[in-house]
GROMACS .gro file of C-alpha atoms in nm:
model
  389
    1MET     CA    1   1.612  -1.474   9.701
    2PRO     CA    2   1.401  -1.268   9.452
    3ALA     CA    3   1.678  -1.297   9.198
    4MET     CA    4   1.638  -1.673   9.191
    5ILE     CA    5   1.272  -1.664   9.089
    6PRO     CA    6   1.331  -1.575   8.719
    7GLU     CA    7   1.593  -1.850   8.697
    8GLN     CA    8   1.341  -2.107   8.817
    9HIS     CA    9   1.081  -1.977   8.575
   10ASN     CA   10   1.325  -1.997   8.284
   11HIS     CA   11   1.416  -2.351   8.381
   12VAL     CA   12   1.053  -2.457   8.367
   13ALA     CA   13   1.005  -2.283   8.036
   14THR     CA   14   1.302  -2.468   7.892
   15ILE     CA   15   1.155  -2.804   7.989
   16GLU     CA   16   0.818  -2.713   7.843
   17ASN     CA   17   0.978  -2.619   7.512
   18ILE     CA   18   1.126  -2.970   7.461
   19PRO     CA   19   0.955  -3.141   7.163
   20ALA     CA   20   0.690  -3.396   7.256
   21GLU     CA   21   0.855  -3.661   7.038
   22SER     CA   22   1.173  -3.647   7.249
   23ILE     CA   23   0.981  -3.684   7.575
   24SER     CA   24   0.776  -3.986   7.458
   25THR     CA   25   1.069  -4.185   7.314
   26THR     CA   26   1.169  -4.358   7.638
   27PRO     CA   27   0.820  -4.470   7.742
   28THR     CA   28   0.759  -4.612   7.395
   29LEU     CA   29   1.076  -4.819   7.417
   30LEU     CA   30   0.980  -4.940   7.763
   31GLN     CA   31   0.635  -5.032   7.639
   32ARG     CA   32   0.786  -5.240   7.360
   33MET     CA   33   1.014  -5.418   7.606
   34ARG     CA   34   0.720  -5.487   7.837
   35LYS     CA   35   0.525  -5.624   7.542
   36VAL     CA   36   0.803  -5.873   7.464
   37PHE     CA   37   0.911  -5.957   7.820
   38ASN     CA   38   0.561  -6.012   7.951
   39ARG     CA   39   0.425  -6.267   8.195
   40GLU     CA   40   0.328  -6.508   7.917
   41LEU     CA   41   0.680  -6.514   7.774
   42LEU     CA   42   0.842  -6.575   8.113
   43LEU     CA   43   0.589  -6.846   8.196
   44SER     CA   44   0.645  -7.019   7.862
   45LEU     CA   45   1.023  -7.009   7.906
   46ALA     CA   46   0.986  -7.154   8.255
   47LEU     CA   47   0.757  -7.435   8.133
   48GLY     CA   48   1.004  -7.525   7.861
   49GLN     CA   49   1.284  -7.549   8.115
   50VAL     CA   50   1.074  -7.781   8.331
   51LEU     CA   51   1.061  -8.017   8.032
   52SER     CA   52   1.438  -7.988   7.995
   53LEU     CA   53   1.486  -8.079   8.361
   54LEU     CA   54   1.267  -8.387   8.317
   55ILE     CA   55   1.479  -8.494   8.019
   56CYS     CA   56   1.787  -8.436   8.234
   57GLY     CA   57   1.644  -8.677   8.492
   58ILE     CA   58   1.574  -8.931   8.216
   59GLY     CA   59   1.932  -8.905   8.092
   60LEU     CA   60   2.090  -8.934   8.438
   61THR     CA   61   1.891  -9.242   8.540
   62SER     CA   62   1.961  -9.405   8.203
   63LYS     CA   63   2.334  -9.337   8.242
   64TYR     CA   64   2.343  -9.492   8.588
   65LEU     CA   65   2.152  -9.799   8.467
   66ALA     CA   66   2.378  -9.851   8.165
   67ASP     CA   67   2.718  -9.761   8.315
   68ASP     CA   68   2.696  -9.877   8.676
   69PHE     CA   69   2.462 -10.176   8.643
   70GLN     CA   70   2.503 -10.274   8.273
   71ALA     CA   71   2.126 -10.260   8.228
   72ASN     CA   72   2.084 -10.178   7.857
   73THR     CA   73   1.705 -10.198   7.839
   74PRO     CA   74   1.572  -9.901   7.637
   75VAL     CA   75   1.259 -10.087   7.522
   76PHE     CA   76   1.174 -10.201   7.876
   77GLN     CA   77   1.218  -9.848   8.008
   78SER     CA   78   0.982  -9.710   7.744
   79PHE     CA   79   0.740  -9.996   7.813
   80LEU     CA   80   0.713  -9.890   8.178
   81ASN     CA   81   0.618  -9.538   8.069
   82TYR     CA   82   0.354  -9.657   7.823
   83ILE     CA   83   0.203  -9.880   8.093
   84LEU     CA   84   0.171  -9.577   8.324
   85LEU     CA   85   0.007  -9.377   8.044
   86PHE     CA   86  -0.232  -9.666   7.985
   87LEU     CA   87  -0.327  -9.695   8.352
   88VAL     CA   88  -0.391  -9.322   8.393
   89TYR     CA   89  -0.516  -9.187   8.060
   90THR     CA   90  -0.651  -9.487   7.868
   91THR     CA   91  -0.864  -9.588   8.165
   92THR     CA   92  -0.986  -9.227   8.186
   93LEU     CA   93  -1.105  -9.251   7.827
   94ALA     CA   94  -1.265  -9.588   7.898
   95VAL     CA   95  -1.495  -9.447   8.167
   96ARG     CA   96  -1.599  -9.142   7.967
   97GLN     CA   97  -1.935  -9.116   7.796
   98GLY     CA   98  -2.032  -9.003   7.446
   99GLU     CA   99  -1.798  -8.918   7.158
  100GLU     CA  100  -1.492  -8.892   7.384
  101ASN     CA  101  -1.527  -9.252   7.501
  102LEU     CA  102  -1.244  -9.493   7.422
  103LEU     CA  103  -1.453  -9.716   7.196
  104ALA     CA  104  -1.593  -9.419   7.002
  105ILE     CA  105  -1.242  -9.283   6.941
  106LEU     CA  106  -1.112  -9.623   6.832
  107LYS     CA  107  -1.405  -9.666   6.593
  108ARG     CA  108  -1.331  -9.334   6.418
  109ARG     CA  109  -0.951  -9.319   6.400
  110TRP     CA  110  -0.785  -9.624   6.554
  111TRP     CA  111  -0.540  -9.675   6.265
  112LYS     CA  112  -0.410  -9.318   6.290
  113TYR     CA  113  -0.320  -9.361   6.656
  114MET     CA  114  -0.171  -9.703   6.583
  115ILE     CA  115   0.071  -9.546   6.334
  116LEU     CA  116   0.148  -9.260   6.574
  117GLY     CA  117   0.217  -9.506   6.855
  118LEU     CA  118   0.464  -9.700   6.638
  119ILE     CA  119   0.639  -9.376   6.538
  120ASP     CA  120   0.676  -9.270   6.900
  121ILE     CA  121   0.812  -9.608   7.010
  122GLU     CA  122   1.074  -9.628   6.735
  123ALA     CA  123   1.183  -9.265   6.782
  124ASN     CA  124   1.273  -9.339   7.145
  125TYR     CA  125   1.442  -9.666   7.056
  126LEU     CA  126   1.654  -9.536   6.767
  127VAL     CA  127   1.803  -9.240   6.955
  128ILE     CA  128   1.885  -9.445   7.265
  129LYS     CA  129   2.032  -9.722   7.048
  130ALA     CA  130   2.254  -9.470   6.865
  131TYR     CA  131   2.461  -9.410   7.181
  132GLN     CA  132   2.610  -9.758   7.136
  133TYR     CA  133   2.760  -9.668   6.796
  134THR     CA  134   2.844  -9.298   6.784
  135THR     CA  135   2.976  -9.018   7.005
  136LEU     CA  136   2.778  -8.806   7.247
  137THR     CA  137   2.880  -8.499   7.045
  138SER     CA  138   2.737  -8.647   6.726
  139VAL     CA  139   2.411  -8.734   6.902
  140GLN     CA  140   2.379  -8.379   7.036
  141LEU     CA  141   2.444  -8.224   6.697
  142LEU     CA  142   2.237  -8.456   6.481
  143ASP     CA  143   1.947  -8.463   6.728
  144CYS     CA  144   1.893  -8.096   6.638
  145PHE     CA  145   1.767  -8.224   6.303
  146VAL     CA  146   1.427  -8.251   6.472
  147ILE     CA  147   1.393  -7.870   6.456
  148PRO     CA  148   1.396  -7.830   6.074
  149VAL     CA  149   1.171  -8.138   6.052
  150VAL     CA  150   0.916  -7.974   6.282
  151LEU     CA  151   0.942  -7.644   6.094
  152LEU     CA  152   0.875  -7.806   5.757
  153LEU     CA  153   0.593  -8.029   5.880
  154SER     CA  154   0.429  -7.737   6.062
  155TRP     CA  155   0.449  -7.530   5.743
  156PHE     CA  156   0.295  -7.790   5.512
  157PHE     CA  157   0.053  -7.975   5.741
  158LEU     CA  158  -0.035  -7.731   6.021
  159LEU     CA  159  -0.015  -7.436   5.777
  160VAL     CA  160   0.198  -7.231   6.016
  161ARG     CA  161   0.354  -6.921   5.862
  162TYR     CA  162   0.677  -6.793   6.014
  163LYS     CA  163   0.836  -6.450   6.011
  164ALA     CA  164   1.202  -6.359   5.974
  165VAL     CA  165   1.243  -6.321   6.351
  166HIS     CA  166   1.139  -6.685   6.399
  167PHE     CA  167   1.411  -6.813   6.167
  168ILE     CA  168   1.662  -6.582   6.336
  169GLY     CA  169   1.558  -6.722   6.675
  170VAL     CA  170   1.599  -7.080   6.550
  171GLY     CA  171   1.942  -6.993   6.409
  172VAL     CA  172   2.053  -6.838   6.739
  173CYS     CA  173   1.937  -7.148   6.931
  174LEU     CA  174   2.131  -7.376   6.697
  175LEU     CA  175   2.434  -7.148   6.736
  176GLY     CA  176   2.411  -7.196   7.112
  177MET     CA  177   2.389  -7.571   7.062
  178GLY     CA  178   2.699  -7.559   6.840
  179CYS     CA  179   2.878  -7.362   7.111
  180MET     CA  180   2.796  -7.636   7.364
  181VAL     CA  181   2.924  -7.908   7.131
  182GLY     CA  182   3.243  -7.706   7.080
  183ALA     CA  183   3.288  -7.692   7.456
  184ASP     CA  184   3.247  -8.072   7.469
  185VAL     CA  185   3.527  -8.109   7.216
  186LEU     CA  186   3.756  -7.869   7.406
  187VAL     CA  187   3.718  -8.050   7.738
  188GLY     CA  188   3.744  -8.394   7.574
  189ARG     CA  189   3.391  -8.509   7.658
  190GLN     CA  190   3.366  -8.760   7.373
  191GLN     CA  191   3.178  -9.050   7.527
  192GLY     CA  192   3.000  -9.320   7.336
  193LEU     CA  193   3.241  -9.373   7.044
  194GLY     CA  194   3.165  -9.707   6.881
  195GLU     CA  195   3.292  -9.909   6.591
  196HIS     CA  196   3.014  -9.812   6.349
  197LYS     CA  197   2.989  -9.434   6.379
  198LEU     CA  198   2.806  -9.388   6.048
  199LEU     CA  199   2.537  -9.633   6.158
  200GLY     CA  200   2.496  -9.444   6.485
  201ASP     CA  201   2.466  -9.111   6.304
  202LEU     CA  202   2.199  -9.251   6.071
  203LEU     CA  203   2.006  -9.386   6.371
  204VAL     CA  204   2.006  -9.040   6.529
  205LEU     CA  205   1.880  -8.877   6.209
  206ALA     CA  206   1.606  -9.136   6.173
  207GLY     CA  207   1.504  -9.097   6.537
  208ALA     CA  208   1.501  -8.716   6.509
  209THR     CA  209   1.279  -8.737   6.200
  210LEU     CA  210   1.032  -8.963   6.382
  211TYR     CA  211   1.038  -8.731   6.684
  212GLY     CA  212   0.950  -8.439   6.456
  213ILE     CA  213   0.655  -8.628   6.305
  214SER     CA  214   0.532  -8.728   6.651
  215ASN     CA  215   0.561  -8.374   6.790
  216VAL     CA  216   0.370  -8.215   6.501
  217CYS     CA  217   0.093  -8.475   6.528
  218GLU     CA  218   0.083  -8.412   6.902
  219GLU     CA  219   0.046  -8.036   6.847
  220PHE     CA  220  -0.246  -8.089   6.609
  221ILE     CA  221  -0.423  -8.331   6.843
  222VAL     CA  222  -0.387  -8.135   7.167
  223LYS     CA  223  -0.494  -7.807   7.002
  224ASN     CA  224  -0.792  -7.948   6.812
  225LEU     CA  225  -0.897  -8.259   7.007
  226SER     CA  226  -0.774  -8.317   7.362
  227ARG     CA  227  -0.462  -8.388   7.562
  228VAL     CA  228  -0.620  -8.688   7.738
  229GLU     CA  229  -0.717  -8.846   7.406
  230PHE     CA  230  -0.360  -8.817   7.275
  231LEU     CA  231  -0.201  -8.961   7.589
  232GLY     CA  232  -0.465  -9.233   7.623
  233MET     CA  233  -0.416  -9.355   7.267
  234ILE     CA  234  -0.037  -9.338   7.296
  235GLY     CA  235  -0.060  -9.537   7.618
  236LEU     CA  236  -0.284  -9.799   7.456
  237PHE     CA  237  -0.090  -9.862   7.136
  238GLY     CA  238   0.249  -9.781   7.290
  239SER     CA  239   0.216 -10.042   7.563
  240PHE     CA  240   0.088 -10.301   7.315
  241PHE     CA  241   0.361 -10.263   7.052
  242SER     CA  242   0.646 -10.193   7.294
  243GLY     CA  243   0.542 -10.508   7.484
  244ILE     CA  244   0.577 -10.710   7.164
  245GLN     CA  245   0.912 -10.547   7.086
  246LEU     CA  246   1.028 -10.612   7.442
  247ALA     CA  247   0.940 -10.982   7.422
  248ILE     CA  248   1.126 -11.019   7.093
  249MET     CA  249   1.436 -10.804   7.148
  250GLU     CA  250   1.509 -10.760   7.518
  251HIS     CA  251   1.385 -11.059   7.712
  252LYS     CA  252   1.742 -11.190   7.743
  253GLU     CA  253   1.875 -10.850   7.856
  254LEU     CA  254   1.617 -10.838   8.135
  255LEU     CA  255   1.740 -11.172   8.266
  256LYS     CA  256   2.095 -11.033   8.287
  257VAL     CA  257   1.996 -10.732   8.502
  258PRO     CA  258   2.127 -10.773   8.863
  259TRP     CA  259   1.801 -10.678   9.031
  260ASP     CA  260   1.823 -10.503   9.369
  261TRP     CA  261   1.668 -10.201   9.542
  262GLN     CA  262   1.906  -9.953   9.377
  263ILE     CA  263   1.816 -10.067   9.027
  264GLY     CA  264   1.450 -10.062   9.127
  265LEU     CA  265   1.478  -9.700   9.240
  266LEU     CA  266   1.653  -9.604   8.916
  267TYR     CA  267   1.377  -9.762   8.708
  268ILE     CA  268   1.115  -9.586   8.922
  269GLY     CA  269   1.297  -9.254   8.882
  270PHE     CA  270   1.325  -9.300   8.507
  271SER     CA  271   0.957  -9.391   8.475
  272ALA     CA  272   0.850  -9.094   8.689
  273CYS     CA  273   1.051  -8.847   8.477
  274MET     CA  274   0.932  -9.004   8.151
  275PHE     CA  275   0.569  -9.007   8.263
  276GLY     CA  276   0.600  -8.644   8.376
  277LEU     CA  277   0.752  -8.548   8.041
  278TYR     CA  278   0.476  -8.715   7.839
  279SER     CA  279   0.202  -8.575   8.063
  280PHE     CA  280   0.337  -8.220   8.077
  281MET     CA  281   0.461  -8.175   7.720
  282PRO     CA  282   0.109  -8.154   7.565
  283VAL     CA  283   0.029  -7.872   7.810
  284VAL     CA  284   0.333  -7.673   7.696
  285ILE     CA  285   0.275  -7.751   7.327
  286LYS     CA  286  -0.083  -7.626   7.355
  287ARG     CA  287   0.039  -7.299   7.505
  288THR     CA  288   0.325  -7.261   7.258
  289SER     CA  289   0.404  -7.490   6.965
  290ALA     CA  290   0.603  -7.801   6.880
  291THR     CA  291   0.884  -7.584   6.741
  292ALA     CA  292   0.909  -7.370   7.055
  293VAL     CA  293   0.915  -7.681   7.276
  294ASN     CA  294   1.196  -7.843   7.077
  295LEU     CA  295   1.397  -7.522   7.098
  296SER     CA  296   1.347  -7.520   7.475
  297LEU     CA  297   1.468  -7.879   7.500
  298LEU     CA  298   1.809  -7.779   7.367
  299THR     CA  299   1.903  -7.677   7.721
  300ALA     CA  300   1.844  -8.031   7.854
  301ASP     CA  301   2.201  -8.137   7.767
  302LEU     CA  302   2.333  -7.838   7.961
  303TYR     CA  303   2.140  -7.937   8.273
  304SER     CA  304   2.276  -8.291   8.237
  305LEU     CA  305   2.624  -8.145   8.211
  306PHE     CA  306   2.585  -7.929   8.522
  307CYS     CA  307   2.468  -8.235   8.715
  308GLY     CA  308   2.758  -8.433   8.570
  309LEU     CA  309   3.004  -8.181   8.712
  310PHE     CA  310   2.916  -8.309   9.060
  311LEU     CA  311   2.810  -8.667   8.987
  312PHE     CA  312   3.056  -8.778   8.715
  313GLN     CA  313   3.339  -8.522   8.755
  314TYR     CA  314   3.290  -8.366   8.413
  315LYS     CA  315   3.527  -8.084   8.320
  316PHE     CA  316   3.378  -7.734   8.310
  317SER     CA  317   3.412  -7.471   8.037
  318GLY     CA  318   3.281  -7.115   8.029
  319LEU     CA  319   3.142  -7.192   7.685
  320TYR     CA  320   2.870  -7.398   7.853
  321LEU     CA  321   2.729  -7.091   8.027
  322LEU     CA  322   2.764  -6.890   7.708
  323SER     CA  323   2.575  -7.152   7.510
  324PHE     CA  324   2.295  -7.154   7.770
  325PHE     CA  325   2.244  -6.778   7.742
  326ILE     CA  326   2.261  -6.793   7.361
  327ILE     CA  327   1.988  -7.060   7.353
  328VAL     CA  328   1.770  -6.856   7.591
  329LEU     CA  329   1.824  -6.549   7.371
  330GLY     CA  330   1.712  -6.750   7.068
  331LEU     CA  331   1.401  -6.864   7.256
  332ILE     CA  332   1.316  -6.503   7.342
  333LEU     CA  333   1.360  -6.397   6.979
  334TYR     CA  334   1.141  -6.683   6.855
  335SER     CA  335   0.871  -6.613   7.114
  336SER     CA  336   0.870  -6.236   7.064
  337SER     CA  337   0.647  -6.245   6.755
  338SER     CA  338   0.333  -6.429   6.650
  339THR     CA  339   0.302  -6.698   6.386
  340TYR     CA  340   0.019  -6.705   6.134
  341VAL     CA  341  -0.195  -7.014   6.083
  342ALA     CA  342  -0.408  -7.040   5.767
  343GLN     CA  343  -0.683  -7.287   5.857
  344ASP     CA  344  -0.886  -7.257   5.540
  345PRO     CA  345  -0.750  -7.451   5.238
  346ARG     CA  346  -0.837  -7.160   5.008
  347VAL     CA  347  -0.633  -6.923   5.222
  348TYR     CA  348  -0.345  -7.169   5.200
  349LYS     CA  349  -0.377  -7.195   4.821
  350GLN     CA  350  -0.381  -6.816   4.785
  351PHE     CA  351  -0.073  -6.792   5.005
  352ARG     CA  352   0.108  -7.044   4.784
  353ASN     CA  353  -0.006  -6.856   4.469
  354PRO     CA  354  -0.006  -6.487   4.565
  355SER     CA  355  -0.007  -6.369   4.204
  356GLY     CA  356  -0.352  -6.502   4.130
  357ALA     CA  357  -0.673  -6.609   4.296
  358ALA     CA  358  -0.759  -6.970   4.356
  359THR     CA  359  -0.995  -7.024   4.066
  360ASP     CA  360  -1.039  -7.398   4.110
  361THR     CA  361  -1.220  -7.372   4.442
  362PRO     CA  362  -1.575  -7.249   4.499
  363SER     CA  363  -1.593  -6.880   4.578
  364ALA     CA  364  -1.940  -6.885   4.730
  365GLY     CA  365  -1.955  -6.793   5.095
  366PRO     CA  366  -1.701  -6.615   5.312
  367LEU     CA  367  -1.367  -6.765   5.393
  368GLU     CA  368  -1.346  -6.940   5.725
  369PRO     CA  369  -1.163  -6.718   5.977
  370SER     CA  370  -0.796  -6.787   6.012
  371VAL     CA  371  -0.623  -6.797   6.348
  372THR     CA  372  -0.330  -6.589   6.457
  373TYR     CA  373  -0.153  -6.717   6.766
  374THR     CA  374   0.181  -6.642   6.914
  375SER     CA  375   0.438  -6.893   7.023
  376LEU     CA  376   0.328  -6.808   7.377
  377GLY     CA  377  -0.037  -6.903   7.352
  378GLN     CA  378  -0.336  -6.911   7.121
  379GLU     CA  379  -0.553  -6.605   7.092
  380THR     CA  380  -0.931  -6.600   7.082
  381GLU     CA  381  -1.056  -6.814   6.799
  382ASP     CA  382  -1.376  -6.719   6.617
  383GLY     CA  383  -1.393  -7.015   6.380
  384PRO     CA  384  -1.489  -7.371   6.466
  385ARG     CA  385  -1.228  -7.617   6.585
  386ILE     CA  386  -1.092  -7.862   6.333
  387ARG     CA  387  -1.211  -8.216   6.392
  388VAL     CA  388  -1.044  -8.532   6.267
  389ALA     CA  389  -1.264  -8.758   6.060
   0.00000   0.00000   0.00000
């Protein structure tokens, strides 16, 4: 036994002589992983997938209405959603007092919300209409055009500055989407082929562009004004203009619908999912960004596919699972780093002209503080909120 004591002492001495840098390497790596995979990231990913599930419900109810009951009524379906938004959020604004009252908001910026309402209506209509002319694969691919639209509009109008990791994350998400489309081709899932494929493709691109404009405007409003104001104004102008469009374009289609309790339940299910999507999306956009939300929505087609395996006997491919994990990986990469927002116009000008100072703007007074927020949520803001004139 005494002979073992020196051996134990030497063993302890050997451990103590290990360099401190080698001992601290593992905890540092774990700390970095914890910083990326934190509660905020997981919550944001989960919220984005809730939106995808709501879109899946919208797609399934629409497919049943169109295929099983020949009810091709995209404008009427959107009209039901806008009516619900009007009843809940517009009436909420109407009973408010002060500057947030409905009449006060209309007096200051009614024409802006009128344009935004028209954009939102036509974005929904164009993409749904495109299914009559082009393939499902083309719609899935071209609908991704909304992501570069949101990136560009966020850069120029919201003054968001991205890092390399954000573009890598976007690229990985689009790679996952391409993998899913490739799986569709391999299993022969080419529904929706029409006689005028080019027209259908152009409709998708136009709808995606309008979606991008609507999403960026929504991000600005919910982060600087209020979620209820956005939804109330969309409900007001959306119900008005979609009602006019419905009376002009779809009144005959409504007469052809074989109304019964099943169709009624499908319309109720569609309206519930659409209302949930519109009500919940501003919450997620305020926590993250319009870009992060649109990246999350790429998984909606996969959820529709998984449901279709049981409901419509779709064929399965392992590429679908691979594409899901690739999209999630891209979301993690995008959300792992913060984006920079230059709120002051002089900061923006200096960013655009880094070689020289902005000499054409007054230099008196300090620059208004800029805001740095991650794609997970906005940090503490010292400067005043931007108000819309």
